[in-house]
Amino acid sequence: MKLIQFGPYGKEKPGLLTEAGVRKDLSSKLARYDREFFNQGGLAQLAELKDSLDSLPTVADDVRWGAPIARPGKVICIGLNYADHAEESGMEVPTEPIIFFKGSNTVVGPYDEIQIPRKSEKTDWEVELGIVIGKDARYLESESDAAQYIAGYCISHDVSERHFQLERGGQWVKGKSCDTFNPVGPFVTTCDEITDVDNLAMELDVNGERMQTGNTKTMVFKPNYLVYYLSQFMTLEAGDLISTGTPPGVGLGMNPPKFLKTTDKIRLSIEGLGEQRQTCVDA
């Protein structure tokens, strides 16, 4: 299944995307894709609705695509999780996952504008595989347990302001948590529709020029391991979002470095998870 949300920011309604690419309105059946929905077996209930989608209202083409999950309790990010990206950043491949957080209010829709922050010098792009947690997870006993705690996968655009992140002292969070810095979607694909999450092609273009070409097979720490690992330090709540790192090709790693500016247009995609498009504007 492909979970979507639609409507004005902060008032999104839930839906499903059919195999024909039609958005169907499920707001008469449930409120939103949030912690309560996932913890109460919502995905199983959705599966029962698949055969009756034709009878549900169709979402008009001009209605905004929202992030496909409600505002998550946590947005957890993994740094330097691609060996080739660590190399371009001039940093060693980590021996344990590098964990940092983004503000949960950074999550916006896949086609919303990206706001270049005031006083920004180095706003950068990062296409990432997102993991959506399907039920609360705490102290998982093994990596093999993790799969049953994953609801699905999505594109997560981990926009970053490198000057804020790396040159202003303190933790990375202030370079990661600017408004609009995490477009998500266009949909969450449930695990049963992903043949091999460890082998998905990824790409990102800026103004029609290819910047990132990668594959999840070069991840240092794979999705199941990340869920297991994180559960040793914190309770992962249903609906939480994990951004799993980016392949090479970010602006910071170029010679000379290249960063986003107002009017730039970004397109990014991950195999089986659709495509995002954003335009940069002044905050």
mmCIF file of C-alpha atoms in Angstrom:
data_model
loop_
_atom_site.group_PDB
_atom_site.id
_atom_site.type_symbol
_atom_site.label_atom_id
_atom_site.label_comp_id
_atom_site.label_asym_id
_atom_site.label_seq_id
_atom_site.Cartn_x
_atom_site.Cartn_y
_atom_site.Cartn_z
ATOM 1 C CA MET A 1 0.000 0.000 0.000
ATOM 2 C CA LYS A 2 0.998 3.585 -0.556
ATOM 3 C CA LEU A 3 -0.098 5.899 2.271
ATOM 4 C CA ILE A 4 -0.678 9.565 1.456
ATOM 5 C CA GLN A 5 -1.988 12.659 3.174
ATOM 6 C CA PHE A 6 -3.482 15.684 1.476
ATOM 7 C CA GLY A 7 -4.899 19.125 2.186
ATOM 8 C CA PRO A 8 -3.675 22.360 3.810
ATOM 9 C CA TYR A 9 -0.600 22.307 6.028
ATOM 10 C CA GLY A 10 -1.542 21.233 9.548
ATOM 11 C CA LYS A 11 -4.970 20.005 8.441
ATOM 12 C CA GLU A 12 -3.975 17.064 6.257
ATOM 13 C CA LYS A 13 -6.321 14.133 5.742
ATOM 14 C CA PRO A 14 -5.338 10.492 5.139
ATOM 15 C CA GLY A 15 -5.648 8.597 1.890
ATOM 16 C CA LEU A 16 -4.234 5.836 -0.269
ATOM 17 C CA LEU A 17 -2.639 5.982 -3.698
ATOM 18 C CA THR A 18 -4.043 3.349 -6.053
ATOM 19 C CA GLU A 19 -1.954 1.297 -8.474
ATOM 20 C CA ALA A 20 -3.236 3.616 -11.206
ATOM 21 C CA GLY A 21 -1.842 6.644 -9.351
ATOM 22 C CA VAL A 22 -5.213 7.962 -8.153
ATOM 23 C CA ARG A 23 -5.443 9.503 -4.677
ATOM 24 C CA LYS A 24 -8.357 8.196 -2.605
ATOM 25 C CA ASP A 25 -9.786 9.996 0.436
ATOM 26 C CA LEU A 26 -9.964 7.876 3.614
ATOM 27 C CA SER A 27 -10.939 10.675 5.980
ATOM 28 C CA SER A 28 -14.364 9.087 6.551
ATOM 29 C CA LYS A 29 -12.603 5.981 7.900
ATOM 30 C CA LEU A 30 -9.795 7.427 10.039
ATOM 31 C CA ALA A 31 -8.327 10.707 11.279
ATOM 32 C CA ARG A 32 -4.645 10.659 10.313
ATOM 33 C CA TYR A 33 -1.569 8.476 10.030
ATOM 34 C CA ASP A 34 -0.222 9.023 13.531
ATOM 35 C CA ARG A 35 1.034 7.057 16.531
ATOM 36 C CA GLU A 36 -2.450 5.927 17.531
ATOM 37 C CA PHE A 37 -3.249 4.719 14.012
ATOM 38 C CA PHE A 38 -0.128 2.570 13.716
ATOM 39 C CA ASN A 39 -0.207 1.200 17.284
ATOM 40 C CA GLN A 40 -3.844 0.139 16.956
ATOM 41 C CA GLY A 41 -3.279 -2.048 13.913
ATOM 42 C CA GLY A 42 -4.202 0.572 11.362
ATOM 43 C CA LEU A 43 -2.225 -1.015 8.531
ATOM 44 C CA ALA A 44 -4.227 -4.238 8.856
ATOM 45 C CA GLN A 45 -7.444 -2.221 8.703
ATOM 46 C CA LEU A 46 -6.231 -0.445 5.576
ATOM 47 C CA ALA A 47 -5.516 -3.759 3.896
ATOM 48 C CA GLU A 48 -9.179 -4.651 4.319
ATOM 49 C CA LEU A 49 -10.150 -1.451 2.476
ATOM 50 C CA LYS A 50 -7.990 -2.061 -0.584
ATOM 51 C CA ASP A 51 -10.733 -3.848 -2.495
ATOM 52 C CA SER A 52 -13.240 -1.050 -1.905
ATOM 53 C CA LEU A 53 -11.125 1.939 -2.932
ATOM 54 C CA ASP A 54 -13.243 2.596 -6.039
ATOM 55 C CA SER A 55 -16.177 3.499 -3.807
ATOM 56 C CA LEU A 56 -14.209 6.148 -1.888
ATOM 57 C CA PRO A 57 -13.938 9.819 -2.943
ATOM 58 C CA THR A 58 -11.120 10.796 -5.282
ATOM 59 C CA VAL A 59 -8.815 13.639 -4.248
ATOM 60 C CA ALA A 60 -8.769 16.428 -6.821
ATOM 61 C CA ASP A 61 -5.531 16.947 -8.730
ATOM 62 C CA ASP A 62 -5.105 20.510 -7.450
ATOM 63 C CA VAL A 63 -5.229 19.546 -3.753
ATOM 64 C CA ARG A 64 -1.884 19.830 -1.980
ATOM 65 C CA TRP A 65 0.136 16.690 -1.236
ATOM 66 C CA GLY A 66 1.025 16.693 2.451
ATOM 67 C CA ALA A 67 3.687 14.666 4.210
ATOM 68 C CA PRO A 68 2.307 11.086 4.256
ATOM 69 C CA ILE A 69 2.503 10.832 8.054
ATOM 70 C CA ALA A 70 1.239 13.136 10.780
ATOM 71 C CA ARG A 71 3.797 15.319 12.536
ATOM 72 C CA PRO A 72 6.093 12.699 14.089
ATOM 73 C CA GLY A 73 7.055 12.625 17.727
ATOM 74 C CA LYS A 74 10.714 12.317 16.703
ATOM 75 C CA VAL A 75 12.744 12.849 13.548
ATOM 76 C CA ILE A 76 15.932 10.855 14.087
ATOM 77 C CA CYS A 77 18.770 11.206 11.592
ATOM 78 C CA ILE A 78 21.823 9.064 10.922
ATOM 79 C CA GLY A 79 25.005 10.858 9.889
ATOM 80 C CA LEU A 80 27.711 9.621 7.511
ATOM 81 C CA ASN A 81 25.852 6.371 6.854
ATOM 82 C CA TYR A 82 27.190 5.942 3.317
ATOM 83 C CA ALA A 83 30.875 5.101 3.059
ATOM 84 C CA ASP A 84 31.294 7.136 -0.134
ATOM 85 C CA HIS A 85 29.593 10.189 1.442
ATOM 86 C CA ALA A 86 31.871 9.993 4.489
ATOM 87 C CA GLU A 87 34.834 10.015 2.119
ATOM 88 C CA GLU A 88 33.652 13.128 0.243
ATOM 89 C CA SER A 89 33.073 14.854 3.594
ATOM 90 C CA GLY A 90 36.645 14.097 4.669
ATOM 91 C CA MET A 91 35.428 12.087 7.657
ATOM 92 C CA GLU A 92 36.030 8.533 8.803
ATOM 93 C CA VAL A 93 33.360 5.876 8.336
ATOM 94 C CA PRO A 94 31.706 5.594 11.770
ATOM 95 C CA THR A 95 32.012 2.404 13.808
ATOM 96 C CA GLU A 96 28.601 3.070 15.408
ATOM 97 C CA PRO A 97 25.690 5.064 13.992
ATOM 98 C CA ILE A 98 25.993 8.831 14.390
ATOM 99 C CA ILE A 99 22.643 10.045 15.723
ATOM 100 C CA PHE A 100 21.185 13.535 15.648
ATOM 101 C CA PHE A 101 17.703 15.034 15.620
ATOM 102 C CA LYS A 102 15.714 17.475 13.522
ATOM 103 C CA GLY A 103 12.777 19.462 14.821
ATOM 104 C CA SER A 104 9.580 17.565 14.020
ATOM 105 C CA ASN A 105 8.043 20.762 12.626
ATOM 106 C CA THR A 106 10.524 20.602 9.719
ATOM 107 C CA VAL A 107 8.330 17.920 8.097
ATOM 108 C CA VAL A 108 6.432 19.277 5.081
ATOM 109 C CA GLY A 109 4.958 17.919 1.875
ATOM 110 C CA PRO A 110 6.997 16.565 -1.050
ATOM 111 C CA TYR A 111 6.229 19.502 -3.339
ATOM 112 C CA ASP A 112 6.246 22.339 -0.792
ATOM 113 C CA GLU A 113 8.728 25.176 -1.166
ATOM 114 C CA ILE A 114 12.039 25.031 0.686
ATOM 115 C CA GLN A 115 12.744 28.227 2.584
ATOM 116 C CA ILE A 116 16.358 29.403 2.490
ATOM 117 C CA PRO A 117 16.918 30.590 6.090
ATOM 118 C CA ARG A 118 17.736 34.192 6.897
ATOM 119 C CA LYS A 119 21.521 34.699 7.081
ATOM 120 C CA SER A 120 22.033 31.340 5.382
ATOM 121 C CA GLU A 121 25.332 30.881 3.578
ATOM 122 C CA LYS A 122 25.372 27.153 2.844
ATOM 123 C CA THR A 123 21.958 25.498 2.452
ATOM 124 C CA ASP A 124 22.513 21.980 1.101
ATOM 125 C CA TRP A 125 20.516 19.038 -0.241
ATOM 126 C CA GLU A 126 20.461 15.379 0.903
ATOM 127 C CA VAL A 127 18.243 12.654 -0.550
ATOM 128 C CA GLU A 128 17.622 9.983 2.096
ATOM 129 C CA LEU A 129 15.645 6.813 2.680
ATOM 130 C CA GLY A 130 13.121 7.370 5.470
ATOM 131 C CA ILE A 131 11.894 4.643 7.828
ATOM 132 C CA VAL A 132 8.468 5.057 9.415
ATOM 133 C CA ILE A 133 8.080 3.195 12.706
ATOM 134 C CA GLY A 134 4.947 1.013 12.783
ATOM 135 C CA LYS A 135 4.672 0.275 16.503
ATOM 136 C CA ASP A 136 6.436 1.332 19.668
ATOM 137 C CA ALA A 137 9.856 -0.316 19.967
ATOM 138 C CA ARG A 138 11.969 -0.505 23.118
ATOM 139 C CA TYR A 139 15.009 -2.675 23.811
ATOM 140 C CA LEU A 140 14.607 -4.970 20.823
ATOM 141 C CA GLU A 141 16.519 -8.181 21.398
ATOM 142 C CA SER A 142 18.009 -8.585 17.931
ATOM 143 C CA GLU A 143 18.303 -7.024 14.499
ATOM 144 C CA SER A 144 15.946 -9.687 13.125
ATOM 145 C CA ASP A 145 13.170 -8.381 15.405
ATOM 146 C CA ALA A 146 13.242 -4.945 13.799
ATOM 147 C CA ALA A 147 11.320 -5.703 10.597
ATOM 148 C CA GLN A 148 8.013 -6.129 12.441
ATOM 149 C CA TYR A 149 8.375 -2.604 13.870
ATOM 150 C CA ILE A 150 8.694 -0.887 10.485
ATOM 151 C CA ALA A 151 5.503 0.390 8.831
ATOM 152 C CA GLY A 152 7.174 1.332 5.575
ATOM 153 C CA TYR A 153 9.630 3.527 3.731
ATOM 154 C CA CYS A 154 9.574 6.939 2.069
ATOM 155 C CA ILE A 155 11.768 9.672 0.635
ATOM 156 C CA SER A 156 13.088 12.025 3.304
ATOM 157 C CA HIS A 157 14.861 15.165 2.087
ATOM 158 C CA ASP A 158 17.279 16.105 4.866
ATOM 159 C CA VAL A 159 17.910 19.741 3.930
ATOM 160 C CA SER A 160 20.853 21.189 5.870
ATOM 161 C CA GLU A 161 22.443 24.579 6.468
ATOM 162 C CA ARG A 162 26.141 23.702 6.704
ATOM 163 C CA HIS A 163 27.309 27.036 8.148
ATOM 164 C CA PHE A 164 24.814 26.703 10.999
ATOM 165 C CA GLN A 165 25.558 22.986 11.363
ATOM 166 C CA LEU A 166 29.346 22.914 11.299
ATOM 167 C CA GLU A 167 30.700 26.419 11.881
ATOM 168 C CA ARG A 168 28.521 27.913 14.594
ATOM 169 C CA GLY A 169 29.488 25.562 17.442
ATOM 170 C CA GLY A 170 27.367 23.124 19.414
ATOM 171 C CA GLN A 171 25.341 20.275 17.978
ATOM 172 C CA TRP A 172 24.199 19.762 14.389
ATOM 173 C CA VAL A 173 20.522 20.313 15.230
ATOM 174 C CA LYS A 174 20.456 24.049 14.518
ATOM 175 C CA GLY A 175 21.666 23.455 10.962
ATOM 176 C CA LYS A 176 19.006 20.808 10.455
ATOM 177 C CA SER A 177 15.861 22.264 12.022
ATOM 178 C CA CYS A 178 15.028 25.334 9.942
ATOM 179 C CA ASP A 179 11.448 25.600 8.689
ATOM 180 C CA THR A 180 10.648 23.310 5.693
ATOM 181 C CA PHE A 181 13.933 21.419 6.055
ATOM 182 C CA ASN A 182 12.373 17.948 5.780
ATOM 183 C CA PRO A 183 10.067 17.331 2.816
ATOM 184 C CA VAL A 184 8.669 13.788 3.156
ATOM 185 C CA GLY A 185 6.818 11.585 0.674
ATOM 186 C CA PRO A 186 4.975 11.711 -1.660
ATOM 187 C CA PHE A 187 3.884 8.460 -0.027
ATOM 188 C CA VAL A 188 4.922 5.797 2.455
ATOM 189 C CA THR A 189 5.275 2.430 0.757
ATOM 190 C CA THR A 190 4.527 -0.448 3.107
ATOM 191 C CA CYS A 191 7.222 -3.078 3.558
ATOM 192 C CA ASP A 192 5.385 -5.773 1.597
ATOM 193 C CA GLU A 193 5.767 -3.729 -1.593
ATOM 194 C CA ILE A 194 9.540 -3.242 -1.270
ATOM 195 C CA THR A 195 11.432 -6.231 -2.674
ATOM 196 C CA ASP A 196 14.871 -5.282 -1.335
ATOM 197 C CA VAL A 197 15.237 -2.124 0.739
ATOM 198 C CA ASP A 198 19.013 -2.663 0.739
ATOM 199 C CA ASN A 199 19.191 -2.149 -3.032
ATOM 200 C CA LEU A 200 17.234 0.965 -4.041
ATOM 201 C CA ALA A 201 18.539 3.493 -6.568
ATOM 202 C CA MET A 202 18.601 7.124 -5.390
ATOM 203 C CA GLU A 203 19.125 10.390 -7.249
ATOM 204 C CA LEU A 204 18.850 14.146 -6.858
ATOM 205 C CA ASP A 205 19.031 16.964 -9.427
ATOM 206 C CA VAL A 206 19.347 20.729 -8.937
ATOM 207 C CA ASN A 207 18.147 22.853 -11.860
ATOM 208 C CA GLY A 208 18.252 19.790 -14.080
ATOM 209 C CA GLU A 209 21.858 18.902 -13.206
ATOM 210 C CA ARG A 210 22.513 15.552 -11.536
ATOM 211 C CA MET A 211 24.120 16.016 -8.147
ATOM 212 C CA GLN A 212 23.528 12.748 -6.306
ATOM 213 C CA THR A 213 23.462 9.228 -7.700
ATOM 214 C CA GLY A 214 23.518 6.472 -5.132
ATOM 215 C CA ASN A 215 22.070 3.219 -3.869
ATOM 216 C CA THR A 216 21.011 2.027 -0.434
ATOM 217 C CA LYS A 217 23.358 -0.948 -0.881
ATOM 218 C CA THR A 218 26.274 1.306 0.131
ATOM 219 C CA MET A 219 24.741 2.067 3.528
ATOM 220 C CA VAL A 220 27.083 1.346 6.410
ATOM 221 C CA PHE A 221 24.232 0.496 8.810
ATOM 222 C CA LYS A 222 21.126 -1.053 7.250
ATOM 223 C CA PRO A 223 17.518 -0.149 8.194
ATOM 224 C CA ASN A 224 16.784 -3.165 10.383
ATOM 225 C CA TYR A 225 19.995 -2.660 12.316
ATOM 226 C CA LEU A 226 19.276 1.030 12.811
ATOM 227 C CA VAL A 227 15.855 0.311 14.320
ATOM 228 C CA TYR A 228 17.355 -2.321 16.624
ATOM 229 C CA TYR A 229 20.256 -0.051 17.585
ATOM 230 C CA LEU A 230 18.158 3.030 18.293
ATOM 231 C CA SER A 231 15.764 1.022 20.461
ATOM 232 C CA GLN A 232 18.619 0.379 22.889
ATOM 233 C CA PHE A 233 18.816 4.099 23.699
ATOM 234 C CA MET A 234 15.255 5.407 23.354
ATOM 235 C CA THR A 235 11.712 4.236 22.797
ATOM 236 C CA LEU A 236 10.882 4.491 19.124
ATOM 237 C CA GLU A 237 7.243 5.502 18.913
ATOM 238 C CA ALA A 238 4.884 4.540 16.141
ATOM 239 C CA GLY A 239 4.913 7.272 13.507
ATOM 240 C CA ASP A 240 8.482 8.353 14.264
ATOM 241 C CA LEU A 241 10.651 9.055 11.222
ATOM 242 C CA ILE A 242 14.237 7.861 10.815
ATOM 243 C CA SER A 243 16.308 9.444 8.042
ATOM 244 C CA THR A 244 19.056 6.969 7.232
ATOM 245 C CA GLY A 245 21.779 9.105 5.651
ATOM 246 C CA THR A 246 22.677 10.311 2.172
ATOM 247 C CA PRO A 247 24.889 9.083 -0.676
ATOM 248 C CA PRO A 248 27.675 11.254 -2.144
ATOM 249 C CA GLY A 249 27.053 14.369 -4.198
ATOM 250 C CA VAL A 250 26.044 16.935 -1.584
ATOM 251 C CA GLY A 251 27.027 20.542 -2.201
ATOM 252 C CA LEU A 252 29.444 20.575 0.737
ATOM 253 C CA GLY A 253 31.559 17.879 -0.895
ATOM 254 C CA MET A 254 32.022 19.622 -4.238
ATOM 255 C CA ASN A 255 35.152 21.476 -5.295
ATOM 256 C CA PRO A 256 34.374 24.290 -4.944
ATOM 257 C CA PRO A 257 31.332 23.723 -2.701
ATOM 258 C CA LYS A 258 27.943 24.545 -4.199
ATOM 259 C CA PHE A 259 24.825 25.494 -2.257
ATOM 260 C CA LEU A 260 21.165 26.244 -2.840
ATOM 261 C CA LYS A 261 19.871 29.717 -3.609
ATOM 262 C CA THR A 262 16.476 31.307 -4.142
ATOM 263 C CA THR A 263 14.638 30.066 -7.297
ATOM 264 C CA ASP A 264 16.685 26.829 -7.485
ATOM 265 C CA LYS A 265 14.598 23.796 -8.387
ATOM 266 C CA ILE A 266 15.253 20.368 -6.859
ATOM 267 C CA ARG A 267 14.062 16.961 -8.015
ATOM 268 C CA LEU A 268 14.810 13.802 -6.035
ATOM 269 C CA SER A 269 13.669 10.198 -6.204
ATOM 270 C CA ILE A 270 14.197 6.763 -4.701
ATOM 271 C CA GLU A 271 13.292 3.566 -6.530
ATOM 272 C CA GLY A 272 9.789 2.428 -5.545
ATOM 273 C CA LEU A 273 9.179 5.510 -3.377
ATOM 274 C CA GLY A 274 8.263 8.123 -5.962
ATOM 275 C CA GLU A 275 9.660 11.568 -6.619
ATOM 276 C CA GLN A 276 9.794 14.959 -4.907
ATOM 277 C CA ARG A 277 10.094 18.423 -6.472
ATOM 278 C CA GLN A 278 10.793 21.664 -4.617
ATOM 279 C CA THR A 279 11.566 25.298 -5.412
ATOM 280 C CA CYS A 280 13.740 27.374 -3.075
ATOM 281 C CA VAL A 281 12.384 30.679 -1.755
ATOM 282 C CA ASP A 282 13.496 33.255 0.821
ATOM 283 C CA ALA A 283 12.348 32.588 4.372
#
